[in-house]
């Protein structure tokens, strides 16, 4: 089982370059199913979830080449309309193939994605949207079957601004001639990046700042040429690593406006933040970290994906703070592991009550999900001594070359028993 050995208690220094966004790249790779023309996508991060998505595209019939961040998807044979359980069970986002396949072939069969460590993760909002577009939904042996004779443009009102449902339905509607409207849509930067990629294929999609998306569906979509937006969650994770270790670093190739609320809360917590168009510089201003309460929310609210790394910072604050997880029902697995490193956290339903301590103590801990793993790495960077973070394959799902980037920032981190680079 691969793990990181981290010698903590050292400050970070220098700068780190942000990779392309995992959560933008995944739906954009699925969008290549909407056309038989060549798709060229730049700044695709080399992550486990990307490699899983490449396998899905190849299983469906695409020819994919991926070299040095550039991914080229070409037509190879008539696309299949169903995906195997083996791949879907590895990555919930596999369900995003449904929208494109339904739009092109009026039918698709996708295994119902299982839950994961952070919750049940249902897809009811996706399915209600497909029904609005004219599809019939049925279940058979754990598979969702979505089919119809004809899809029609429609007005869809999402019960919750689900990122995945917004992206899945937008991809489907982009190939349904006529005007489809999605109200109460997600406004995450990854949704905007998918819109940009679809519009590069000839789609005509606009989104306003209230989460209303208008799609003028087309008969056909053409070649895609797109560069993935910077990963705002990776950006936030390195900002929080610097804050927790009391370091001054510069984050490069990022989009500061995608991290506004985090920057706001870091300033409140006593850090100095300077930004340019593509960089963020963080340094410690106040002597002690001030406690700040947060609630996760859809964009532009506080990102649920930064809740765990934020919790690590609040464990070192000078006083009490609350972290309320209002997006997922079970996203506090990292709390128990942080407590094993000396944190003082009590959980009450979806709220973590934290009393700051002087520092973490080194320990052997285990990641249970992607962002929780990152939170444990940050805690290990703070703890004076040697810690071990196990099951780092979770972290490899979303952080490109994390140990290289941290080593370049002066951290002492080593990967042991690396899992096969599948
Ligand atoms: C995307 O997941 C991201 N994943 C998640 O990042 C991120 O945490 C999440 O958006 C919220 O920002 C990708 O983009 C691949 P949702 P998604 O649909 O689309 C409920 C990471 O760490 N819901 O916005 O699955 C759902 O259970 C990952 O990078 C329904 O009830 O998130 C959750 O409670 C983790 N029914 C809430 O909505 C549905 O049909 C938000 O889910 C869909 C969602």
Tab-separated table of C-alpha atoms and ligand atoms in Angstrom:
chain	number	residue	atom	x	y	z
A	1	UNK	CA	0.000	0.000	0.000
A	2	UNK	CA	1.633	3.246	-1.089
A	3	UNK	CA	2.252	5.887	1.508
A	4	UNK	CA	4.026	9.181	2.143
A	5	UNK	CA	6.713	9.550	4.797
A	6	UNK	CA	6.786	13.213	5.837
A	7	UNK	CA	9.329	14.910	8.102
A	8	UNK	CA	7.328	17.910	9.283
A	9	UNK	CA	8.071	21.068	11.243
A	10	UNK	CA	9.761	22.848	8.329
A	11	UNK	CA	8.618	26.038	6.607
A	12	UNK	CA	7.825	26.016	2.894
A	13	UNK	CA	9.424	28.555	0.569
A	14	UNK	CA	9.526	29.522	-3.098
A	15	UNK	CA	6.728	29.013	-5.614
A	16	UNK	CA	4.478	26.281	-6.976
A	17	UNK	CA	2.806	26.031	-10.418
A	18	UNK	CA	-0.829	24.981	-10.510
A	19	UNK	CA	-1.968	22.228	-12.895
A	20	UNK	CA	-5.116	22.084	-15.012
A	21	UNK	CA	-8.315	21.423	-13.073
A	22	UNK	CA	-9.302	17.768	-12.554
A	23	UNK	CA	-12.961	18.724	-12.147
A	24	UNK	CA	-12.933	20.737	-15.356
A	25	UNK	CA	-10.987	18.135	-17.344
A	26	UNK	CA	-13.259	15.166	-16.521
A	27	UNK	CA	-16.504	16.538	-18.058
A	28	UNK	CA	-14.542	18.103	-20.936
A	29	UNK	CA	-13.060	14.710	-21.798
A	30	UNK	CA	-16.592	13.266	-21.749
A	31	UNK	CA	-17.723	16.069	-24.087
A	32	UNK	CA	-15.468	14.598	-26.811
A	33	UNK	CA	-18.155	11.893	-27.163
A	34	UNK	CA	-20.422	14.553	-28.710
A	35	UNK	CA	-18.435	14.572	-31.974
A	36	UNK	CA	-16.509	12.293	-34.332
A	37	UNK	CA	-14.085	15.074	-35.146
A	38	UNK	CA	-10.661	15.388	-33.517
A	39	UNK	CA	-10.503	16.991	-30.072
A	40	UNK	CA	-7.307	18.571	-28.718
A	41	UNK	CA	-7.249	19.411	-25.009
A	42	UNK	CA	-4.243	21.087	-23.391
A	43	UNK	CA	-3.134	21.308	-19.732
A	44	UNK	CA	-4.802	18.030	-18.795
A	45	UNK	CA	-3.364	16.985	-15.394
A	46	UNK	CA	-1.806	13.512	-15.166
A	47	UNK	CA	-4.055	12.018	-12.473
A	48	UNK	CA	-5.624	8.644	-11.719
A	49	UNK	CA	-9.111	9.962	-12.538
A	50	UNK	CA	-7.887	11.237	-15.922
A	51	UNK	CA	-6.377	7.846	-16.724
A	52	UNK	CA	-9.654	6.176	-15.725
A	53	UNK	CA	-11.546	8.555	-18.025
A	54	UNK	CA	-9.174	7.751	-20.905
A	55	UNK	CA	-9.967	4.041	-20.364
A	56	UNK	CA	-13.695	4.833	-20.500
A	57	UNK	CA	-13.332	6.779	-23.772
A	58	UNK	CA	-11.269	3.929	-25.272
A	59	UNK	CA	-13.799	1.336	-24.070
A	60	UNK	CA	-16.534	3.332	-25.778
A	61	UNK	CA	-14.579	3.426	-29.054
A	62	UNK	CA	-12.385	6.519	-29.076
A	63	UNK	CA	-8.668	6.597	-29.876
A	64	UNK	CA	-6.887	8.645	-27.193
A	65	UNK	CA	-3.295	9.866	-27.093
A	66	UNK	CA	-1.956	11.744	-24.074
A	67	UNK	CA	1.470	13.286	-23.970
A	68	UNK	CA	2.922	15.978	-21.744
A	69	UNK	CA	-0.463	17.390	-20.762
A	70	UNK	CA	-1.962	17.404	-24.266
A	71	UNK	CA	-4.742	14.920	-24.879
A	72	UNK	CA	-5.987	14.129	-28.387
A	73	UNK	CA	-9.241	12.214	-28.872
A	74	UNK	CA	-10.079	10.803	-32.301
A	75	UNK	CA	-12.940	8.694	-33.642
A	76	UNK	CA	-11.955	5.060	-34.148
A	77	UNK	CA	-15.160	3.058	-34.557
A	78	UNK	CA	-18.888	3.480	-33.908
A	79	UNK	CA	-19.253	4.362	-30.253
A	80	UNK	CA	-20.712	1.882	-27.774
A	81	UNK	CA	-23.516	3.269	-25.642
A	82	UNK	CA	-22.795	1.444	-22.396
A	83	UNK	CA	-19.931	1.612	-19.879
A	84	UNK	CA	-18.664	-1.263	-17.718
A	85	UNK	CA	-19.216	-1.342	-13.964
A	86	UNK	CA	-15.466	-1.863	-13.357
A	87	UNK	CA	-14.708	1.632	-14.568
A	88	UNK	CA	-17.781	3.400	-13.144
A	89	UNK	CA	-17.132	1.971	-9.662
A	90	UNK	CA	-13.667	3.587	-9.691
A	91	UNK	CA	-14.936	7.045	-10.451
A	92	UNK	CA	-18.393	8.506	-9.935
A	93	UNK	CA	-17.824	11.104	-12.651
A	94	UNK	CA	-18.035	8.264	-15.209
A	95	UNK	CA	-21.765	8.953	-15.073
A	96	UNK	CA	-21.119	12.111	-17.052
A	97	UNK	CA	-20.949	9.929	-20.236
A	98	UNK	CA	-24.746	9.613	-20.083
A	99	UNK	CA	-25.519	13.095	-21.405
A	100	UNK	CA	-23.354	12.923	-24.546
A	101	UNK	CA	-24.300	9.300	-25.397
A	102	UNK	CA	-28.022	9.970	-24.919
A	103	UNK	CA	-27.795	13.056	-27.137
A	104	UNK	CA	-26.011	11.200	-29.954
A	105	UNK	CA	-27.673	7.758	-29.860
A	106	UNK	CA	-30.944	8.393	-27.974
A	107	UNK	CA	-29.957	5.613	-25.587
A	108	UNK	CA	-27.312	4.773	-23.037
A	109	UNK	CA	-26.762	2.291	-20.241
A	110	UNK	CA	-24.559	3.293	-17.329
A	111	UNK	CA	-24.114	1.449	-14.011
A	112	UNK	CA	-25.690	3.429	-11.168
A	113	UNK	CA	-22.599	5.010	-9.565
A	114	UNK	CA	-22.052	3.640	-6.098
A	115	UNK	CA	-21.628	5.970	-3.183
A	116	UNK	CA	-18.172	6.814	-1.976
A	117	UNK	CA	-16.500	7.748	1.282
A	118	UNK	CA	-18.134	11.175	1.366
A	119	UNK	CA	-21.713	10.133	0.834
A	120	UNK	CA	-24.414	8.317	-1.126
A	121	UNK	CA	-23.900	10.617	-4.117
A	122	UNK	CA	-27.271	10.002	-5.875
A	123	UNK	CA	-27.904	11.044	-9.493
A	124	UNK	CA	-31.637	11.824	-9.193
A	125	UNK	CA	-31.169	15.439	-10.330
A	126	UNK	CA	-29.396	14.224	-13.484
A	127	UNK	CA	-32.199	11.719	-14.205
A	128	UNK	CA	-35.038	14.202	-13.633
A	129	UNK	CA	-33.337	16.509	-16.126
A	130	UNK	CA	-33.036	13.758	-18.748
A	131	UNK	CA	-36.752	13.006	-18.304
A	132	UNK	CA	-37.516	16.699	-18.876
A	133	UNK	CA	-35.598	16.403	-22.161
A	134	UNK	CA	-37.885	13.512	-23.178
A	135	UNK	CA	-35.959	10.429	-22.015
A	136	UNK	CA	-37.395	7.374	-20.250
A	137	UNK	CA	-35.425	6.003	-17.295
A	138	UNK	CA	-35.381	2.382	-16.139
A	139	UNK	CA	-33.152	0.246	-13.954
A	140	UNK	CA	-31.869	-3.216	-14.715
A	141	UNK	CA	-29.349	-5.186	-12.613
A	142	UNK	CA	-27.796	-2.037	-11.142
A	143	UNK	CA	-27.640	-0.288	-14.505
A	144	UNK	CA	-29.508	2.861	-15.404
A	145	UNK	CA	-31.040	2.649	-18.877
A	146	UNK	CA	-31.900	6.002	-20.438
A	147	UNK	CA	-33.548	6.040	-23.832
A	148	UNK	CA	-36.036	7.835	-26.045
A	149	UNK	CA	-37.258	8.105	-29.627
A	150	UNK	CA	-36.747	11.855	-29.603
A	151	UNK	CA	-35.194	14.440	-27.301
A	152	UNK	CA	-36.760	17.881	-27.061
A	153	UNK	CA	-35.445	21.181	-25.759
A	154	UNK	CA	-36.938	22.039	-22.380
A	155	UNK	CA	-36.809	24.308	-19.359
A	156	UNK	CA	-35.162	22.437	-16.476
A	157	UNK	CA	-35.141	23.739	-12.910
A	158	UNK	CA	-32.571	21.903	-10.776
A	159	UNK	CA	-33.671	21.197	-7.183
A	160	UNK	CA	-30.050	21.851	-6.151
A	161	UNK	CA	-27.220	23.486	-8.170
A	162	UNK	CA	-25.528	20.123	-8.716
A	163	UNK	CA	-22.222	20.536	-10.597
A	164	UNK	CA	-22.425	17.119	-12.265
A	165	UNK	CA	-26.087	17.377	-13.190
A	166	UNK	CA	-25.514	20.835	-14.689
A	167	UNK	CA	-22.633	19.519	-16.803
A	168	UNK	CA	-24.352	16.263	-17.844
A	169	UNK	CA	-27.559	18.014	-18.905
A	170	UNK	CA	-25.694	20.844	-20.648
A	171	UNK	CA	-23.722	18.353	-22.766
A	172	UNK	CA	-26.939	16.525	-23.681
A	173	UNK	CA	-28.865	19.708	-24.552
A	174	UNK	CA	-26.008	21.065	-26.689
A	175	UNK	CA	-27.013	18.461	-29.329
A	176	UNK	CA	-30.794	18.952	-29.081
A	177	UNK	CA	-31.787	21.600	-31.682
A	178	UNK	CA	-33.763	24.398	-30.030
A	179	UNK	CA	-33.489	26.355	-26.793
A	180	UNK	CA	-32.965	24.528	-23.499
A	181	UNK	CA	-32.832	26.511	-20.273
A	182	UNK	CA	-31.328	25.212	-17.014
A	183	UNK	CA	-32.353	27.239	-13.958
A	184	UNK	CA	-30.620	27.015	-10.555
A	185	UNK	CA	-27.564	25.620	-12.355
A	186	UNK	CA	-24.132	25.272	-10.742
A	187	UNK	CA	-21.834	28.253	-11.426
A	188	UNK	CA	-18.508	26.634	-10.505
A	189	UNK	CA	-15.539	27.685	-12.720
A	190	UNK	CA	-15.466	24.088	-13.962
A	191	UNK	CA	-18.969	24.596	-15.401
A	192	UNK	CA	-17.793	27.760	-17.175
A	193	UNK	CA	-14.762	25.873	-18.528
A	194	UNK	CA	-17.019	23.146	-19.959
A	195	UNK	CA	-19.152	25.856	-21.589
A	196	UNK	CA	-15.997	27.316	-23.182
A	197	UNK	CA	-14.957	23.869	-24.450
A	198	UNK	CA	-18.436	23.114	-25.853
A	199	UNK	CA	-18.626	26.541	-27.519
A	200	UNK	CA	-15.221	25.813	-29.136
A	201	UNK	CA	-17.003	22.844	-30.789
A	202	UNK	CA	-19.696	25.119	-32.215
A	203	UNK	CA	-22.155	24.956	-29.328
A	204	UNK	CA	-23.958	28.106	-28.279
A	205	UNK	CA	-24.217	28.254	-24.478
A	206	UNK	CA	-24.338	31.193	-22.083
A	207	UNK	CA	-24.582	31.341	-18.274
A	208	UNK	CA	-25.522	34.340	-16.151
A	209	UNK	CA	-24.463	35.145	-12.592
A	210	UNK	CA	-27.730	33.773	-11.170
A	211	UNK	CA	-27.035	30.288	-12.500
A	212	UNK	CA	-29.331	30.465	-15.532
A	213	UNK	CA	-27.898	28.604	-18.533
A	214	UNK	CA	-29.345	29.070	-22.040
A	215	UNK	CA	-28.341	26.456	-24.612
A	216	UNK	CA	-29.111	26.814	-28.340
A	217	UNK	CA	-28.786	23.139	-29.265
A	218	UNK	CA	-27.203	22.188	-32.627
A	219	UNK	CA	-27.625	19.284	-35.057
A	220	UNK	CA	-23.882	18.562	-34.928
A	221	UNK	CA	-20.804	19.669	-33.008
A	222	UNK	CA	-17.321	19.913	-34.465
A	223	UNK	CA	-13.711	19.592	-33.344
A	224	UNK	CA	-12.738	20.776	-29.859
A	225	UNK	CA	-9.660	22.835	-29.128
A	226	UNK	CA	-9.404	23.840	-25.488
A	227	UNK	CA	-6.966	24.506	-22.663
A	228	UNK	CA	-8.144	23.444	-19.199
A	229	UNK	CA	-8.560	26.164	-16.572
A	230	UNK	CA	-6.237	26.185	-13.517
A	231	UNK	CA	-7.290	23.955	-10.619
A	232	UNK	CA	-8.781	26.214	-7.917
A	233	UNK	CA	-8.896	23.351	-5.392
A	234	UNK	CA	-5.199	22.577	-5.862
A	235	UNK	CA	-4.579	26.352	-5.525
A	236	UNK	CA	-6.536	26.471	-2.265
A	237	UNK	CA	-4.781	23.384	-0.934
A	238	UNK	CA	-1.303	24.909	-1.384
A	239	UNK	CA	-2.493	28.200	0.114
A	240	UNK	CA	-3.685	26.302	3.187
A	241	UNK	CA	-0.453	24.283	3.368
A	242	UNK	CA	1.491	27.574	3.454
A	243	UNK	CA	-0.887	29.088	6.025
A	244	UNK	CA	-0.749	26.068	8.356
A	245	UNK	CA	3.069	25.847	8.242
A	246	UNK	CA	3.439	29.634	8.671
A	247	UNK	CA	5.232	29.919	5.326
A	248	UNK	CA	5.486	32.573	2.606
A	249	UNK	CA	5.049	31.112	-0.872
A	250	UNK	CA	3.813	32.195	-4.308
A	251	UNK	CA	1.194	30.229	-6.227
A	252	UNK	CA	1.694	30.591	-9.985
A	253	UNK	CA	-0.485	29.931	-13.092
A	254	UNK	CA	-3.682	30.168	-11.023
A	255	UNK	CA	-6.906	32.219	-11.247
A	256	UNK	CA	-7.119	34.225	-7.978
A	257	UNK	CA	-10.745	35.228	-8.636
A	258	UNK	CA	-11.723	31.533	-8.357
A	259	UNK	CA	-10.536	31.512	-4.717
A	260	UNK	CA	-12.041	34.808	-3.515
A	261	UNK	CA	-13.858	33.548	-0.431
A	262	UNK	CA	-10.889	31.457	0.731
A	263	UNK	CA	-8.621	34.495	0.323
A	264	UNK	CA	-11.161	36.544	2.288
A	265	UNK	CA	-11.171	34.040	5.170
A	266	UNK	CA	-7.354	33.691	5.157
A	267	UNK	CA	-7.070	37.479	5.541
A	268	UNK	CA	-9.571	37.289	8.419
A	269	UNK	CA	-7.460	34.501	9.965
A	270	UNK	CA	-4.460	36.870	9.967
A	271	UNK	CA	-2.597	36.158	6.720
A	272	UNK	CA	-1.348	38.640	4.128
A	273	UNK	CA	-2.429	37.842	0.585
A	274	UNK	CA	-1.261	39.687	-2.536
A	275	UNK	CA	-2.621	38.788	-5.958
A	276	UNK	CA	-1.890	39.548	-9.604
A	277	UNK	CA	-3.766	38.274	-12.680
A	278	UNK	CA	-2.212	34.793	-12.411
A	279	UNK	CA	-0.450	34.641	-9.030
A	280	UNK	CA	-1.246	34.611	-5.306
A	281	UNK	CA	1.423	35.386	-2.667
A	282	UNK	CA	0.661	34.366	0.917
A	283	UNK	CA	2.632	35.290	4.056
A	284	UNK	CA	1.938	35.257	7.774
A	285	UNK	CA	0.913	38.677	9.175
A	286	UNK	CA	-0.547	38.104	12.653
A	287	UNK	CA	1.434	36.185	15.298
A	288	UNK	CA	-1.405	33.724	15.908
A	289	UNK	CA	-3.955	32.189	13.529
A	290	UNK	CA	-7.358	33.702	14.222
A	291	UNK	CA	-10.290	31.229	14.334
A	292	UNK	CA	-12.834	31.762	11.517
A	293	UNK	CA	-16.119	29.848	11.148
A	294	UNK	CA	-17.002	28.537	7.680
A	295	UNK	CA	-19.940	26.831	5.980
A	296	UNK	CA	-19.452	25.031	2.666
A	297	UNK	CA	-21.755	26.142	-0.170
A	298	UNK	CA	-22.087	26.083	-3.952
A	299	UNK	CA	-19.781	28.522	-5.810
A	300	UNK	CA	-19.065	31.351	-5.103
A	301	UNK	CA	-19.486	30.061	-1.525
A	302	UNK	CA	-16.747	28.165	0.333
A	303	UNK	CA	-15.788	25.071	-1.694
A	304	UNK	CA	-16.625	21.765	-0.016
A	305	UNK	CA	-13.417	20.399	-1.566
A	306	UNK	CA	-11.408	22.813	0.594
A	307	UNK	CA	-13.262	22.016	3.829
A	308	UNK	CA	-10.796	19.338	4.935
A	309	UNK	CA	-7.600	21.364	4.313
A	310	UNK	CA	-9.290	24.343	5.999
A	311	UNK	CA	-10.086	22.183	9.042
A	312	UNK	CA	-6.372	21.386	9.343
A	313	UNK	CA	-5.606	25.118	9.531
A	314	UNK	CA	-8.322	25.767	12.129
A	315	UNK	CA	-6.873	22.983	14.305
A	316	UNK	CA	-3.914	25.367	14.864
A	317	UNK	CA	-5.979	28.526	15.408
A	318	UNK	CA	-5.896	30.505	18.629
A	319	UNK	CA	-9.391	29.626	19.876
A	320	UNK	CA	-12.643	27.918	18.864
A	321	UNK	CA	-14.078	27.642	15.340
A	322	UNK	CA	-16.840	25.727	13.551
A	323	UNK	CA	-16.696	24.023	10.171
A	324	UNK	CA	-20.125	23.261	8.767
A	325	UNK	CA	-20.277	20.818	5.811
A	326	UNK	CA	-23.522	21.707	4.043
A	327	UNK	CA	-22.908	19.968	0.706
A	328	UNK	CA	-22.086	16.315	1.510
A	329	UNK	CA	-23.542	14.215	4.280
A	330	UNK	CA	-20.360	12.462	5.402
A	331	UNK	CA	-17.262	14.481	4.701
A	332	UNK	CA	-15.499	14.501	8.080
A	333	UNK	CA	-13.502	11.230	7.896
A	334	UNK	CA	-10.275	13.232	8.134
A	335	UNK	CA	-11.362	14.588	11.566
A	336	UNK	CA	-10.689	11.271	13.337
A	337	UNK	CA	-7.211	11.089	11.785
A	338	UNK	CA	-6.459	14.730	12.704
A	339	UNK	CA	-7.493	13.913	16.292
A	340	UNK	CA	-4.904	11.087	16.234
A	341	UNK	CA	-2.379	13.836	15.399
A	342	UNK	CA	-3.379	15.792	18.487
A	343	UNK	CA	-6.237	17.942	17.139
A	344	UNK	CA	-9.192	18.835	19.369
A	345	UNK	CA	-12.328	18.323	17.250
A	346	UNK	CA	-15.847	17.264	18.217
A	347	UNK	CA	-18.477	16.408	15.619
A	348	UNK	CA	-22.148	17.235	15.855
A	349	UNK	CA	-24.113	16.102	12.754
A	350	UNK	CA	-22.719	18.198	9.866
A	351	UNK	CA	-20.722	20.526	12.071
A	352	UNK	CA	-17.163	20.142	13.401
A	353	UNK	CA	-16.373	22.144	16.541
A	354	UNK	CA	-12.622	22.794	16.694
A	355	UNK	CA	-10.518	24.076	19.617
A	356	UNK	CA	-7.092	25.122	18.373
A	357	UNK	CA	-3.962	23.397	19.713
A	358	UNK	CA	-0.307	24.499	19.582
A	359	UNK	CA	0.742	21.976	16.911
A	360	UNK	CA	0.032	18.532	15.542
A	361	UNK	CA	2.002	15.561	16.795
A	362	UNK	CA	3.449	13.128	14.235
A	363	UNK	CA	1.541	9.862	13.672
A	364	UNK	CA	0.667	7.143	11.169
A	365	UNK	CA	-2.635	8.177	9.536
A	366	UNK	CA	-4.813	6.959	6.678
A	367	UNK	CA	-6.493	8.867	3.856
A	368	UNK	CA	-10.100	7.893	3.174
A	369	UNK	CA	-10.810	10.359	0.375
A	370	UNK	CA	-9.005	12.741	-1.910
A	371	UNK	CA	-9.323	16.020	-0.010
A	372	UNK	CA	-9.166	14.418	3.432
A	373	UNK	CA	-5.838	12.917	2.378
A	374	UNK	CA	-4.560	16.368	1.433
A	375	UNK	CA	-5.628	17.648	4.858
A	376	UNK	CA	-3.550	14.917	6.533
A	377	UNK	CA	-0.507	15.753	4.396
A	378	UNK	CA	-0.762	19.385	5.526
A	379	UNK	CA	-1.019	18.305	9.179
A	380	UNK	CA	2.052	16.079	8.715
A	381	UNK	CA	3.961	19.037	7.216
A	382	UNK	CA	3.202	20.948	10.438
A	383	UNK	CA	3.962	18.185	12.972
A	384	UNK	CA	7.559	18.232	14.241
A	385	UNK	CA	8.835	14.710	13.478
A	386	UNK	CA	8.084	11.880	11.070
A	387	UNK	CA	4.505	11.069	10.035
A	388	UNK	CA	3.159	8.481	7.635
A	389	UNK	CA	0.121	9.127	5.426
A	390	UNK	CA	-1.267	5.859	4.031
A	391	UNK	CA	-3.524	5.137	1.016
A	392	UNK	CA	-2.142	8.035	-0.955
A	393	UNK	CA	-3.819	6.598	-4.065
A	394	UNK	CA	-6.781	8.735	-2.935
A	395	UNK	CA	-4.587	11.836	-3.134
A	396	UNK	CA	-3.250	10.826	-6.559
A	397	UNK	CA	-6.792	11.164	-7.901
A	398	UNK	CA	-6.618	14.943	-7.706
A	399	UNK	CA	-3.140	16.298	-7.006
A	400	UNK	CA	-0.634	16.089	-9.851
A	401	UNK	CA	2.953	15.300	-8.725
A	402	UNK	CA	2.145	16.433	-5.163
A	403	UNK	CA	5.346	15.116	-3.587
A	404	UNK	CA	7.474	16.738	-6.324
A	405	UNK	CA	5.712	20.081	-5.889
A	406	UNK	CA	5.991	19.937	-2.080
A	407	UNK	CA	9.665	18.892	-2.261
A	408	UNK	CA	10.339	21.883	-4.544
A	409	UNK	CA	8.765	24.030	-1.806
A	410	UNK	CA	11.261	22.634	0.718
A	411	UNK	CA	9.138	19.892	2.301
A	412	UNK	CA	10.658	16.546	3.307
A	413	UNK	CA	8.230	14.053	1.725
A	414	UNK	CA	8.918	10.623	0.243
A	415	UNK	CA	6.585	8.143	-1.508
A	416	UNK	CA	7.084	4.501	-0.377
A	417	UNK	CA	5.681	1.334	-2.085
A	418	UNK	CA	4.249	3.305	-4.988
A	419	UNK	CA	1.135	1.614	-6.357
A	420	UNK	CA	1.435	0.557	-10.023
A	421	UNK	CA	0.970	3.664	-12.163
A	422	UNK	CA	-2.199	2.327	-13.735
B	1	LIG	C1	-18.509	17.668	-8.163
B	1	LIG	O1	-19.134	16.471	-7.723
B	1	LIG	C2	-17.025	17.450	-7.922
B	1	LIG	N1	-16.573	16.306	-8.694
B	1	LIG	C3	-16.775	17.213	-6.435
B	1	LIG	O2	-15.363	17.124	-6.257
B	1	LIG	C4	-17.280	18.418	-5.663
B	1	LIG	O3	-17.121	18.165	-4.276
B	1	LIG	C5	-18.771	18.636	-5.971
B	1	LIG	O4	-18.942	18.799	-7.394
B	1	LIG	C6	-19.335	19.877	-5.288
B	1	LIG	O5	-18.619	20.991	-5.667
B	1	LIG	C7	-16.323	16.469	-10.012
B	1	LIG	O6	-16.493	17.528	-10.564
B	1	LIG	C8	-15.830	15.262	-10.741
B	1	LIG	P1	-22.804	17.740	-6.885
B	1	LIG	P2	-20.700	16.238	-8.044
B	1	LIG	O7	-23.660	17.027	-7.876
B	1	LIG	O8	-21.046	16.821	-9.348
B	1	LIG	C9	-26.163	15.932	-4.113
B	1	LIG	C10	-13.356	16.234	-5.490
B	1	LIG	O9	-12.890	16.081	-4.349
B	1	LIG	N2	-26.744	15.435	-5.364
B	1	LIG	O10	-22.685	19.222	-6.974
B	1	LIG	O11	-20.988	14.818	-7.811
B	1	LIG	C11	-24.857	15.230	-3.770
B	1	LIG	O12	-25.099	14.014	-3.090
B	1	LIG	C12	-14.797	15.895	-5.770
B	1	LIG	O13	-12.717	16.695	-6.469
B	1	LIG	C13	-27.997	14.826	-5.338
B	1	LIG	O14	-28.613	14.707	-4.279
B	1	LIG	O15	-21.364	17.117	-6.882
B	1	LIG	C14	-24.173	16.248	-2.888
B	1	LIG	O16	-24.688	16.145	-1.574
B	1	LIG	C15	-15.518	15.344	-4.550
B	1	LIG	N3	-28.534	14.354	-6.484
B	1	LIG	C16	-24.605	17.585	-3.509
B	1	LIG	O17	-25.778	17.306	-4.277
B	1	LIG	C17	-27.874	14.464	-7.696
B	1	LIG	O18	-28.424	14.018	-8.725
B	1	LIG	C18	-23.552	18.201	-4.415
B	1	LIG	O19	-23.298	17.286	-5.427
B	1	LIG	C19	-26.602	15.068	-7.707
B	1	LIG	C20	-26.064	15.552	-6.539
